[in-house]
Coordinates of C-alpha atoms in Angstrom, one line a residue:
M826 CA -91.2 79.3 52.2
L827 CA -92.8 82.7 51.3
S828 CA -96.1 83.6 52.7
N829 CA -97.9 86.9 51.9
P830 CA -94.9 89.2 51.5
F831 CA -96.7 91.7 49.4
Y832 CA -99.2 94.2 50.5
S833 CA -99.3 96.0 47.2
V834 CA -98.3 94.8 43.8
E835 CA -96.4 98.0 43.2
V836 CA -94.1 97.3 46.2
L837 CA -90.7 95.8 45.2
Y838 CA -89.8 93.1 47.6
K839 CA -86.3 91.7 47.8
L840 CA -85.2 88.6 49.6
L841 CA -81.6 87.5 49.8
L842 CA -81.1 83.7 50.3
K843 CA -77.6 82.4 50.9
E844 CA -77.3 78.7 50.2
N845 CA -74.6 76.5 48.6
I846 CA -76.1 73.7 46.6
L847 CA -73.4 71.1 45.9
N848 CA -75.4 67.9 45.9
G849 CA -79.1 68.7 45.4
T850 CA -81.6 70.8 43.4
L851 CA -83.2 74.2 43.9
E852 CA -86.9 74.3 43.1
I853 CA -88.8 77.6 42.7
R854 CA -92.6 77.3 42.5
L855 CA -94.5 79.9 40.7
Y856 CA -98.2 80.6 41.4
W857 CA -100.4 82.4 38.8
A858 CA -102.5 84.8 40.8
G859 CA -102.5 88.2 42.4
K860 CA -101.5 89.1 45.8
G861 CA -101.2 85.5 46.7
T862 CA -105.0 85.0 46.6
T863 CA -106.7 81.9 45.2
A864 CA -109.6 84.0 43.7
I865 CA -109.7 86.5 40.9
P866 CA -107.5 89.4 42.2
K867 CA -108.9 92.8 42.7
K868 CA -108.4 95.4 40.2
S869 CA -107.8 92.6 37.8
I870 CA -104.1 92.4 38.5
Y871 CA -102.6 89.1 37.2
G872 CA -99.0 87.8 37.2
P873 CA -96.7 85.1 38.4
L874 CA -95.9 85.0 42.0
I875 CA -93.3 83.0 43.8
S876 CA -95.1 80.5 45.9
A877 CA -92.2 78.7 47.4
I878 CA -88.5 78.1 47.1
S879 CA -87.2 74.7 48.2
I880 CA -83.9 72.9 48.3
Y881 CA -83.8 69.1 47.8
R882 CA -80.5 67.5 48.7
A883 CA -79.6 64.1 47.0
S884 CA -79.7 61.3 49.5
P885 CA -76.8 58.8 49.4
D886 CA -77.4 55.7 47.2
H887 CA -76.6 53.0 49.7
G888 CA -77.7 50.2 47.3
S889 CA -74.9 51.0 44.8
R890 CA -72.0 50.5 47.2
I891 CA -70.2 47.1 47.6
S892 CA -69.1 46.1 51.0
A893 CA -65.5 45.4 51.8
A894 CA -66.4 41.8 52.6
V895 CA -67.9 41.2 49.1
V896 CA -64.8 42.8 47.4
V897 CA -62.4 40.5 49.4
G898 CA -64.6 37.5 48.5
I899 CA -64.4 38.3 44.8
V900 CA -60.6 38.8 44.8
V901 CA -60.1 35.4 46.6
A902 CA -62.4 33.6 44.2
V903 CA -60.6 35.0 41.1
A904 CA -57.2 34.1 42.6
I905 CA -58.3 30.5 43.2
I906 CA -59.6 30.2 39.6
I907 CA -56.3 31.5 38.2
V908 CA -54.3 29.0 40.4
L909 CA -56.5 26.2 39.2
I910 CA -56.0 27.1 35.5
F911 CA -52.2 27.2 36.0
A912 CA -52.4 23.9 37.8
I913 CA -54.3 22.3 34.9
F914 CA -51.9 23.6 32.3
W915 CA -49.0 22.3 34.4
W916 CA -50.6 18.9 34.8
K917 CA -51.1 18.6 31.0
G918 CA -47.4 19.5 30.5
C919 CA -48.0 22.9 28.8
L920 CA -46.0 24.7 31.4
G921 CA -42.6 24.1 32.8
K922 CA -41.6 21.6 30.0
K923 CA -38.6 23.5 28.9
N924 CA -37.2 23.8 32.4
S925 CA -38.0 20.1 33.1
S926 CA -36.5 18.7 29.9
T927 CA -33.5 21.0 30.1
K928 CA -32.9 20.1 33.8
E929 CA -33.1 16.4 33.0
L930 CA -30.8 16.8 30.1
N931 CA -28.2 18.7 32.2
N932 CA -28.3 15.8 34.8
L933 CA -27.1 13.4 32.1
E934 CA -23.4 12.7 31.8
L935 CA -23.3 13.3 28.0
Q936 CA -20.4 12.5 25.8
T937 CA -22.1 14.2 22.8
G938 CA -22.5 17.8 21.6
I939 CA -25.4 20.2 22.3
F940 CA -26.9 21.9 19.2
S941 CA -28.9 25.1 19.0
I942 CA -32.2 25.3 17.1
R943 CA -30.5 27.8 14.8
Q944 CA -27.8 25.3 13.9
I945 CA -30.4 22.6 13.3
K946 CA -32.4 24.9 11.0
T947 CA -29.3 25.9 9.1
A948 CA -28.2 22.3 8.6
T949 CA -31.6 21.2 7.3
N950 CA -32.3 24.4 5.3
N951 CA -35.1 25.3 7.7
F952 CA -36.5 21.7 7.6
D953 CA -37.0 21.9 3.8
I954 CA -39.4 19.2 2.6
V955 CA -36.8 18.1 0.1
N956 CA -34.6 17.0 3.0
K957 CA -37.3 15.0 4.7
I958 CA -36.2 11.3 4.6
G959 CA -38.6 9.7 7.0
E960 CA -41.6 10.1 9.4
G961 CA -42.7 8.2 12.5
G962 CA -44.9 8.5 15.5
F963 CA -42.4 10.8 17.3
G964 CA -42.1 13.2 14.3
S965 CA -39.9 13.5 11.2
V966 CA -36.4 12.7 10.1
Y967 CA -34.4 15.2 8.0
K968 CA -31.1 15.0 6.1
G969 CA -28.7 17.9 6.9
E970 CA -25.2 19.1 6.6
L971 CA -23.0 20.8 9.2
P972 CA -20.7 23.7 8.2
N973 CA -17.7 21.4 8.2
G974 CA -19.4 19.2 5.5
T975 CA -20.5 16.4 7.8
K976 CA -23.8 14.8 6.7
I977 CA -26.3 14.3 9.5
A978 CA -29.8 12.9 10.1
V979 CA -31.9 15.0 12.4
K980 CA -34.7 13.2 14.3
Q981 CA -37.4 15.6 15.4
L982 CA -39.5 14.3 18.2
S983 CA -43.1 15.3 18.8
S984 CA -43.7 17.6 21.7
K985 CA -47.0 16.0 22.6
S986 CA -45.8 12.6 23.6
K987 CA -44.7 12.1 27.2
Q988 CA -43.5 8.7 26.3
G989 CA -41.4 10.3 23.5
N990 CA -39.8 12.6 26.0
R991 CA -38.8 9.8 28.3
E992 CA -37.4 7.7 25.4
F993 CA -35.6 10.8 24.1
L994 CA -33.7 11.3 27.3
N995 CA -33.1 7.5 27.6
E996 CA -31.7 7.3 24.1
I997 CA -29.4 10.3 24.7
G998 CA -28.1 8.9 28.0
M999 CA -27.7 5.4 26.7
I1000 CA -26.1 5.9 23.3
S1001 CA -23.8 8.7 24.5
A1002 CA -22.0 6.1 26.7
L1003 CA -21.7 3.6 23.8
Q1004 CA -19.1 3.9 21.0
H1005 CA -18.7 1.1 18.5
S1006 CA -18.4 0.8 14.7
C1007 CA -21.6 -1.3 14.6
L1008 CA -23.7 1.2 16.5
V1009 CA -25.1 4.4 14.9
K1010 CA -23.2 7.4 16.1
L1011 CA -25.0 10.2 18.0
Y1012 CA -23.5 13.6 17.3
G1013 CA -25.6 15.4 19.8
C1014 CA -29.1 16.7 20.7
C1015 CA -31.1 19.9 20.9
V1016 CA -33.7 21.0 23.5
E1017 CA -35.4 24.3 22.6
G1018 CA -38.6 24.9 24.5
D1019 CA -40.9 22.0 23.6
Q1020 CA -38.8 21.0 20.6
L1021 CA -36.6 18.0 20.9
F1022 CA -34.0 16.8 18.4
L1023 CA -31.4 14.0 18.1
V1024 CA -28.6 14.5 15.6
Y1025 CA -27.1 11.2 14.2
E1026 CA -24.6 10.3 11.5
Y1027 CA -26.3 10.1 8.1
M1028 CA -26.7 6.6 6.7
Q1029 CA -26.9 6.8 3.0
N1030 CA -28.7 3.4 2.4
N1031 CA -31.4 3.8 5.1
S1032 CA -32.4 0.6 6.8
L1033 CA -32.1 -3.1 6.2
A1034 CA -35.9 -3.3 5.9
H1035 CA -35.8 -0.8 3.1
A1036 CA -33.2 -2.9 1.3
L1037 CA -35.0 -6.2 1.7
F1038 CA -38.7 -5.4 1.9
G1039 CA -39.2 -2.1 0.0
R1040 CA -40.8 -1.5 -3.3
E1041 CA -39.0 -3.4 -6.0
E1042 CA -37.8 -0.2 -7.7
N1043 CA -36.3 1.1 -4.4
Q1044 CA -34.7 -2.1 -3.1
I1045 CA -31.0 -2.4 -2.9
K1046 CA -29.5 -5.5 -4.5
L1047 CA -27.8 -7.4 -1.7
D1048 CA -25.7 -10.4 -2.8
W1049 CA -24.9 -13.2 -0.4
Q1050 CA -21.5 -11.8 0.6
T1051 CA -23.1 -8.5 1.6
R1052 CA -25.9 -10.2 3.5
H1053 CA -23.4 -12.3 5.4
K1054 CA -21.4 -9.2 6.3
I1055 CA -24.5 -7.5 7.5
C1056 CA -25.5 -10.4 9.7
V1057 CA -22.0 -10.6 11.3
G1058 CA -22.0 -6.9 11.9
I1059 CA -25.3 -7.0 13.8
A1060 CA -23.9 -9.8 15.9
R1061 CA -20.8 -7.8 16.7
G1062 CA -22.8 -4.8 17.7
L1063 CA -24.9 -6.9 20.1
T1064 CA -21.8 -8.6 21.5
Y1065 CA -20.5 -5.1 22.4
L1066 CA -23.8 -4.2 24.1
H1067 CA -24.1 -7.4 26.1
E1068 CA -20.5 -8.3 26.9
E1069 CA -17.9 -5.6 26.0
S1070 CA -19.2 -2.2 26.9
R1071 CA -18.7 -0.5 30.2
V1072 CA -22.5 -0.6 30.8
K1073 CA -24.2 -3.8 29.8
V1074 CA -27.3 -3.0 27.7
V1075 CA -30.4 -4.9 26.4
H1076 CA -31.6 -3.2 23.2
R1077 CA -35.2 -4.6 23.4
D1078 CA -36.1 -3.7 19.8
I1079 CA -33.8 -5.4 17.4
K1080 CA -35.5 -5.6 14.0
A1081 CA -34.7 -4.9 10.3
T1082 CA -36.0 -1.3 10.5
N1083 CA -33.6 -0.6 13.3
I1084 CA -30.5 -1.8 11.4
L1085 CA -29.2 1.1 9.3
L1086 CA -26.8 0.7 6.3
D1087 CA -24.0 3.2 5.5
K1088 CA -22.7 4.0 2.0
D1089 CA -20.7 0.7 2.0
L1090 CA -23.7 -1.3 3.3
N1091 CA -22.1 -1.8 6.7
P1092 CA -24.8 -2.3 9.4
K1093 CA -25.3 -0.2 12.4
I1094 CA -27.8 -0.7 15.2
S1095 CA -30.0 2.3 15.9
D1096 CA -32.9 3.5 18.1
F1097 CA -32.0 3.0 21.7
G1098 CA -35.2 4.5 23.0
L1099 CA -36.3 1.3 24.6
A1100 CA -32.9 0.1 25.7
K1101 CA -32.4 -1.1 29.3
L1102 CA -29.3 -1.5 31.5
D1103 CA -28.6 -5.2 32.2
E1104 CA -28.5 -5.7 36.0
E1105 CA -25.9 -8.4 36.1
D1106 CA -26.7 -9.3 39.8
N1107 CA -30.2 -10.3 38.8
T1108 CA -31.2 -13.3 36.7
H1109 CA -33.7 -11.1 34.8
I1110 CA -35.3 -7.7 34.8
S1111 CA -39.1 -7.5 35.3
T1112 CA -40.3 -4.6 33.2
R1113 CA -43.2 -3.4 31.1
I1114 CA -43.4 -5.0 27.7
A1115 CA -42.2 -2.8 24.9
G1116 CA -40.9 -3.7 21.5
T1117 CA -42.3 -5.1 18.3
F1118 CA -44.5 -8.2 18.0
G1119 CA -42.9 -10.9 16.0
Y1120 CA -39.4 -10.1 17.3
M1121 CA -40.0 -10.4 21.0
A1122 CA -38.8 -13.5 22.9
P1123 CA -41.7 -15.6 24.3
E1124 CA -40.6 -15.2 27.9
Y1125 CA -40.5 -11.5 27.6
A1126 CA -43.7 -11.1 25.6
M1127 CA -45.7 -13.3 28.0
Y1128 CA -44.1 -12.6 31.4
G1129 CA -42.1 -9.4 31.0
Q1130 CA -38.9 -11.2 32.0
L1131 CA -36.0 -9.4 30.2
T1132 CA -32.4 -10.6 29.7
D1133 CA -29.9 -10.2 27.0
K1134 CA -31.3 -13.5 25.6
A1135 CA -34.3 -11.5 24.4
D1136 CA -32.0 -9.6 22.0
V1137 CA -30.5 -13.0 20.9
Y1138 CA -34.0 -14.2 20.0
S1139 CA -34.7 -11.0 18.0
F1140 CA -31.3 -11.4 16.2
G1141 CA -32.4 -14.9 15.1
I1142 CA -35.5 -13.5 13.5
V1143 CA -33.5 -10.9 11.6
A1144 CA -31.0 -13.6 10.5
L1145 CA -33.9 -15.5 8.9
E1146 CA -35.2 -12.4 7.2
I1147 CA -31.7 -11.8 5.7
V1148 CA -31.5 -15.3 4.3
S1149 CA -35.1 -15.4 3.0
G1150 CA -35.6 -11.8 2.0
R1151 CA -39.0 -11.9 3.7
N1152 CA -40.5 -10.0 6.6
N1153 CA -41.1 -12.2 9.7
T1154 CA -44.8 -11.4 10.1
T1155 CA -46.9 -10.8 7.0
N1156 CA -50.6 -10.1 6.9
R1157 CA -52.9 -10.6 4.0
Q1158 CA -56.6 -9.8 3.8
N1159 CA -58.8 -12.8 4.4
E1160 CA -55.7 -15.1 4.8
G1161 CA -54.6 -14.1 8.3
A1162 CA -51.0 -13.8 9.5
F1163 CA -48.1 -16.1 8.5
V1164 CA -44.9 -16.2 10.5
L1165 CA -41.6 -16.8 8.8
L1166 CA -40.1 -18.7 11.8
D1167 CA -43.0 -21.2 11.7
W1168 CA -42.4 -21.8 8.0
A1169 CA -38.7 -22.2 8.5
R1170 CA -39.2 -24.8 11.3
L1171 CA -41.6 -26.8 9.2
L1172 CA -39.3 -26.8 6.2
R1173 CA -36.4 -28.0 8.4
E1174 CA -38.5 -30.9 9.6
K1175 CA -39.4 -31.9 6.1
G1176 CA -35.8 -31.6 5.0
D1177 CA -36.4 -28.8 2.5
I1178 CA -34.8 -25.9 4.5
M1179 CA -33.1 -24.5 1.4
E1180 CA -36.5 -23.5 0.1
I1181 CA -36.4 -20.6 2.5
V1182 CA -33.5 -19.0 0.7
D1183 CA -34.3 -15.7 -1.2
R1184 CA -34.6 -16.5 -4.9
R1185 CA -32.8 -13.3 -5.7
L1186 CA -29.7 -15.0 -4.3
L1187 CA -29.8 -17.9 -6.7
D1188 CA -28.0 -15.9 -9.4
S1189 CA -25.3 -14.7 -7.0
N1190 CA -22.2 -16.4 -5.7
L1191 CA -24.1 -18.3 -3.1
K1192 CA -22.2 -20.4 -0.5
K1193 CA -24.5 -23.2 0.7
E1194 CA -22.3 -24.0 3.7
E1195 CA -22.5 -20.4 5.0
V1196 CA -26.2 -20.3 4.3
M1197 CA -26.8 -23.4 6.4
V1198 CA -24.7 -22.0 9.2
M1199 CA -26.7 -18.8 9.3
I1200 CA -30.0 -20.7 9.2
N1201 CA -28.9 -23.1 12.0
V1202 CA -27.6 -20.2 14.1
A1203 CA -31.0 -18.5 13.6
F1204 CA -32.7 -21.7 14.9
L1205 CA -30.4 -21.7 17.9
C1206 CA -31.1 -18.1 18.7
T1207 CA -34.9 -18.6 18.5
N1208 CA -35.0 -21.5 20.9
V1209 CA -38.1 -21.3 23.2
S1210 CA -35.8 -21.7 26.2
P1211 CA -33.6 -18.7 26.8
T1212 CA -31.0 -20.7 28.6
L1213 CA -30.4 -22.8 25.4
R1214 CA -29.8 -19.7 23.3
P1215 CA -26.1 -18.9 22.6
T1216 CA -24.3 -15.7 23.6
M1217 CA -23.7 -13.2 20.9
S1218 CA -20.0 -13.6 21.0
S1219 CA -20.4 -17.3 20.3
V1220 CA -22.8 -16.4 17.4
V1221 CA -20.0 -14.3 15.9
N1222 CA -17.6 -17.2 16.1
M1223 CA -20.1 -19.6 14.5
L1224 CA -20.9 -17.2 11.6
E1225 CA -17.2 -16.6 11.0
G1226 CA -16.5 -20.3 11.0
K1227 CA -14.4 -20.3 14.1
S1228 CA -16.6 -22.7 16.0
I1229 CA -19.1 -25.4 15.0
V1230 CA -22.9 -24.9 15.3
P1231 CA -24.3 -27.3 17.9
K1232 CA -26.7 -30.0 16.8
L1233 CA -30.3 -28.8 16.8
V1234 CA -33.1 -30.6 18.6
S1235 CA -35.8 -31.6 16.1
E1236 CA -39.3 -30.4 16.8
S1237 CA -42.4 -32.2 15.5
L1238 CA -44.7 -29.9 13.6
N1239 CA -47.9 -30.2 11.7
E1240 CA -47.6 -31.3 8.0
K1241 CA -50.9 -29.6 7.1
K1242 CA -49.5 -26.3 8.4
L1243 CA -46.4 -26.8 6.3
E1244 CA -48.4 -27.3 3.2
A1245 CA -50.4 -24.1 3.9
L1246 CA -47.3 -22.0 4.6
T1247 CA -45.5 -23.3 1.5
M1248 CA -48.5 -22.5 -0.7
Y1249 CA -48.8 -19.1 0.8
Y1250 CA -45.1 -18.2 0.1
N1251 CA -45.2 -19.7 -3.4
Q1252 CA -48.1 -17.4 -4.2
D1253 CA -46.2 -14.6 -2.7
D1254 CA -43.3 -15.2 -5.0
Q1255 CA -45.5 -15.2 -8.1
S1256 CA -47.3 -12.0 -7.0
T1257 CA -46.4 -8.8 -8.8
T1258 CA -47.0 -6.7 -5.7
T1259 CA -44.5 -5.6 -3.1
I1260 CA -42.9 -8.4 -1.1
M1261 CA -44.2 -6.7 2.1
E1262 CA -47.7 -5.2 2.0
M1263 CA -47.7 -4.0 5.6
P1264 CA -46.0 -0.9 6.9
L1265 CA -42.3 -1.3 7.8
T1266 CA -43.0 -0.5 11.4
A1267 CA -44.9 -3.6 12.7
S1268 CA -47.4 -3.5 15.5
S1269 CA -45.7 -2.4 18.7
T1270 CA -46.7 -2.3 22.4
S1271 CA -44.9 1.0 22.7
T1272 CA -44.9 4.3 20.9
A1273 CA -41.3 3.7 19.8
Q1274 CA -40.7 4.3 16.1
D1275 CA -37.7 3.7 13.8
L1276 CA -34.9 6.2 13.5
Y1277 CA -35.6 6.2 9.7
A1278 CA -39.2 5.2 9.7
I1279 CA -39.7 5.6 6.0
H1280 CA -42.5 5.9 3.4
L1281 CA -41.2 3.6 0.6
D1282 CA -42.7 5.8 -2.1
S1283 CA -40.7 8.7 -0.9
S1284 CA -39.5 10.8 -3.8
Y1285 CA -36.2 11.3 -2.0
F1286 CA -35.3 7.6 -2.3
E1287 CA -36.7 7.3 -5.8
S1288 CA -34.2 9.9 -6.9
R1289 CA -31.3 8.5 -4.8
N1290 CA -28.2 7.8 -6.8

């Protein structure tokens, strides 16, 4: 501070102050007066005088600093949140899927090829909509062609279905070990990230369901000889699965949509996503119920007891569909559901079983003896008791006339129900609508779909030669 340094205004006073100001302010106070007085100066001398010079250093701002403990706490909290986010994504299957699917695929002993996504895109012209021949719950099916000219069907599975992934791996492992002329051939598969593909041989005439139950303009004319050949072929395929292959297999989902037809209308069993190995040491396999209602054997549908006789039952239903040209279970609004098997049993009791025969066959070279054999075999296969159902090898022999069909036990059924069913099917014949007004894929307890799950109004099939 300066205090009275001047004795005369004419005297020059110098004061040297040495101070480094790095973090503060220098304040110089000026006082308007003379000689430092607080009154009117003598001789009327006025002017600014330095009253004081002060240095104010900035005090440290302790409030803006974060303690080390707080920093550590924040870092730990952020790390925990990140770990939780990754755990949630992993649990939902968004992470690690590629490694998991690829690892499981590598663990399978495959006898098929592995395709790259590039090969798949090239074969299908980058999944061109023109090549799309079907669509189901697992995704879409595309027609394709390999560089060597081989026609293929590419089944693309949805990446969102965990059930689809399990059945994808099951189908690869199962069918790669099975080779038979009556089973659809699996050329290979592709696992690329979350994209899953199965590559099959291409079947020019799609499915048996398409041929029998499709729109009239898209149906394939199947004479009796062709239908008999198809029925025998299905029986041979099941004989291989149950009795002849190295691993005994129960298909679990035999139905018309899973029977594919090649260019010569030869049948091939497809879609092994639900197939189970038959444990021969056990009387039956207790398992979750999966398949299609209307085709499942009673003991399996009600109690989950699975044997190869469940496939025999399903075959019996398909045999009736082949003879009648009708879908086993049909629903109409306000009329409820009618079951083909019930109608067939009622007609048999009344003695009018030939009424069940598809009227489209009446103009063909129909052999009544073979028709009756197929119908009676169907009744044997659909016996309520699984122990009374025949083996598939004996079914082949009966259909080919090498053995006699055992006598059937008569079942007493309701006459009123017969009348209602007969009236229903007679109205159905006179209707101008499609024979089957429900989707080809019937209600199922599983997410399994058909290999060629088709839309019958597909422009592809309308333009098929």
